[in-house]
Short mmCIF file of C-alpha atoms in Angstrom, two decimals:
data_model
loop_
_atom_site.label_atom_id
_atom_site.label_comp_id
_atom_site.label_asym_id
_atom_site.label_seq_id
_atom_site.Cartn_x
_atom_site.Cartn_y
_atom_site.Cartn_z
CA GLN A 12 107.78 191.63 96.20
CA VAL A 13 108.79 192.12 99.81
CA GLU A 14 111.24 194.75 100.57
CA LEU A 15 112.97 195.89 103.83
CA VAL A 16 115.22 199.02 103.62
CA GLU A 17 117.21 200.26 106.27
CA SER A 18 118.44 203.66 106.68
CA GLY A 19 119.75 206.13 109.24
CA GLY A 20 123.25 204.82 109.83
CA GLY A 21 126.32 206.96 109.90
CA LEU A 22 129.36 207.95 111.99
CA VAL A 23 128.65 209.05 115.65
CA GLN A 24 130.89 209.67 118.62
CA ALA A 25 130.85 207.32 121.45
CA GLY A 26 128.06 208.45 123.86
CA GLY A 27 126.07 209.77 121.07
CA SER A 28 122.59 208.67 119.73
CA LEU A 29 121.33 207.59 116.30
CA THR A 30 117.91 206.28 115.11
CA LEU A 31 117.68 203.53 112.37
CA SER A 32 114.59 203.04 110.32
CA CYS A 33 113.43 200.07 108.36
CA ALA A 34 110.72 200.60 105.79
CA VAL A 35 108.87 197.53 104.86
CA SER A 36 106.67 196.88 101.89
CA GLY A 37 105.17 194.21 99.66
CA ARG A 38 102.79 192.66 102.04
CA THR A 39 101.15 192.95 105.39
CA PHE A 40 103.38 192.12 108.44
CA SER A 41 100.66 191.46 110.75
CA GLY A 42 101.62 188.39 112.77
CA TYR A 43 105.35 188.97 112.13
CA THR A 44 108.30 189.44 114.53
CA MET A 45 110.39 192.34 113.43
CA ARG A 46 114.02 192.00 114.37
CA TRP A 47 117.16 194.03 114.48
CA PHE A 48 120.56 192.30 114.18
CA HIS A 49 124.14 193.77 114.62
CA GLN A 50 127.09 192.48 112.85
CA ALA A 51 130.28 193.71 114.09
CA PRO A 52 133.51 193.66 111.86
CA GLY A 53 134.76 190.00 111.69
CA LYS A 54 131.83 188.64 113.86
CA GLU A 55 128.70 186.76 113.45
CA ARG A 56 125.24 188.49 113.04
CA VAL A 57 123.70 188.85 116.48
CA LEU A 58 120.18 189.47 117.40
CA ILE A 59 119.64 192.64 119.50
CA ALA A 60 115.94 193.54 119.60
CA THR A 61 112.75 192.19 118.45
CA ILE A 62 109.06 193.73 118.28
CA ASP A 63 105.82 191.97 117.52
CA TRP A 64 104.15 193.68 114.80
CA ASN A 65 100.62 193.19 116.37
CA ASP A 66 101.04 193.74 120.07
CA GLY A 67 104.24 195.76 120.26
CA SER A 68 105.90 193.31 122.71
CA THR A 69 109.60 193.71 122.82
CA TYR A 70 112.77 191.84 123.43
CA TYR A 71 116.30 193.09 123.99
CA ALA A 72 119.71 191.49 124.25
CA ASP A 73 121.70 192.24 127.41
CA SER A 74 124.16 194.10 125.49
CA VAL A 75 121.74 196.85 124.38
CA LYS A 76 119.08 196.73 127.23
CA GLY A 77 118.57 200.26 128.58
CA ARG A 78 120.41 201.92 125.67
CA PHE A 79 118.33 200.97 122.52
CA THR A 80 114.52 201.18 121.92
CA ILE A 81 112.71 199.22 119.29
CA SER A 82 109.39 200.55 117.93
CA ARG A 83 107.15 200.36 115.02
CA ASP A 84 104.86 202.79 113.20
CA SER A 85 102.12 200.63 111.71
CA ALA A 86 100.74 203.55 109.60
CA LYS A 87 104.07 204.12 107.95
CA ASN A 88 105.03 200.56 107.68
CA THR A 89 108.28 201.41 109.52
CA VAL A 90 110.23 199.82 112.27
CA TYR A 91 112.79 202.02 114.35
CA LEU A 92 115.89 201.32 116.42
CA GLN A 93 116.65 204.23 118.63
CA MET A 94 120.22 203.91 119.81
CA SER A 95 121.72 206.06 122.71
CA SER A 96 124.80 205.87 124.75
CA LEU A 97 126.56 204.32 121.78
CA GLU A 98 129.75 202.48 122.44
CA LEU A 99 132.82 201.59 120.22
CA ASP A 100 131.52 197.96 120.27
CA ASP A 101 128.25 199.13 118.72
CA THR A 102 130.10 199.53 115.43
CA GLY A 103 129.12 197.45 112.59
CA VAL A 104 126.20 196.68 110.20
CA TYR A 105 122.67 196.72 111.48
CA TYR A 106 120.20 194.55 109.61
CA CYS A 107 116.39 194.62 109.89
CA SER A 108 114.60 191.22 109.54
CA ALA A 109 110.98 190.02 109.50
CA ARG A 110 109.96 186.56 110.41
CA ARG A 111 106.93 184.55 110.71
CA ALA A 112 107.06 180.70 110.83
CA VAL A 113 108.91 179.73 107.64
CA PHE A 114 108.85 183.16 106.25
CA LEU A 115 111.93 185.22 106.59
CA TYR A 116 112.97 188.52 105.00
CA TRP A 117 116.12 190.60 105.28
CA GLY A 118 117.02 194.08 104.56
CA GLN A 119 120.48 195.04 103.04
CA GLY A 120 121.88 196.55 106.25
CA THR A 121 123.11 199.94 107.23
CA GLN A 122 126.64 200.90 108.62
CA VAL A 123 126.99 202.49 111.89
CA THR A 124 130.40 203.38 113.04
CA VAL A 125 131.17 204.74 116.56
CA SER A 126 134.32 206.76 117.12
CA SER A 127 136.05 207.70 120.21
#
């Protein structure tokens, strides 16, 4: 059974930092693209960062470029999202996802609240 479990969310002041983790299990994720999505209150889920499990190549949405860093630790089967210079608009639920062709898996999400 494939599982993606996010953790690390919480309350942080604007300008602060937070690191989210996504622990994956249940299969090998070689060949998968690991993704982080952000869903702000009342808005749609938006892709913000991806990393290729094999070669580590990354992509960032313009809204987080220069502030967020996605990484993975193959030995720990974990994907991370380091977030810095957090803004009020970064508030919301962050979801981890794994995708390869028709295979798509989601975590349950972790809440991040940025306060002024």
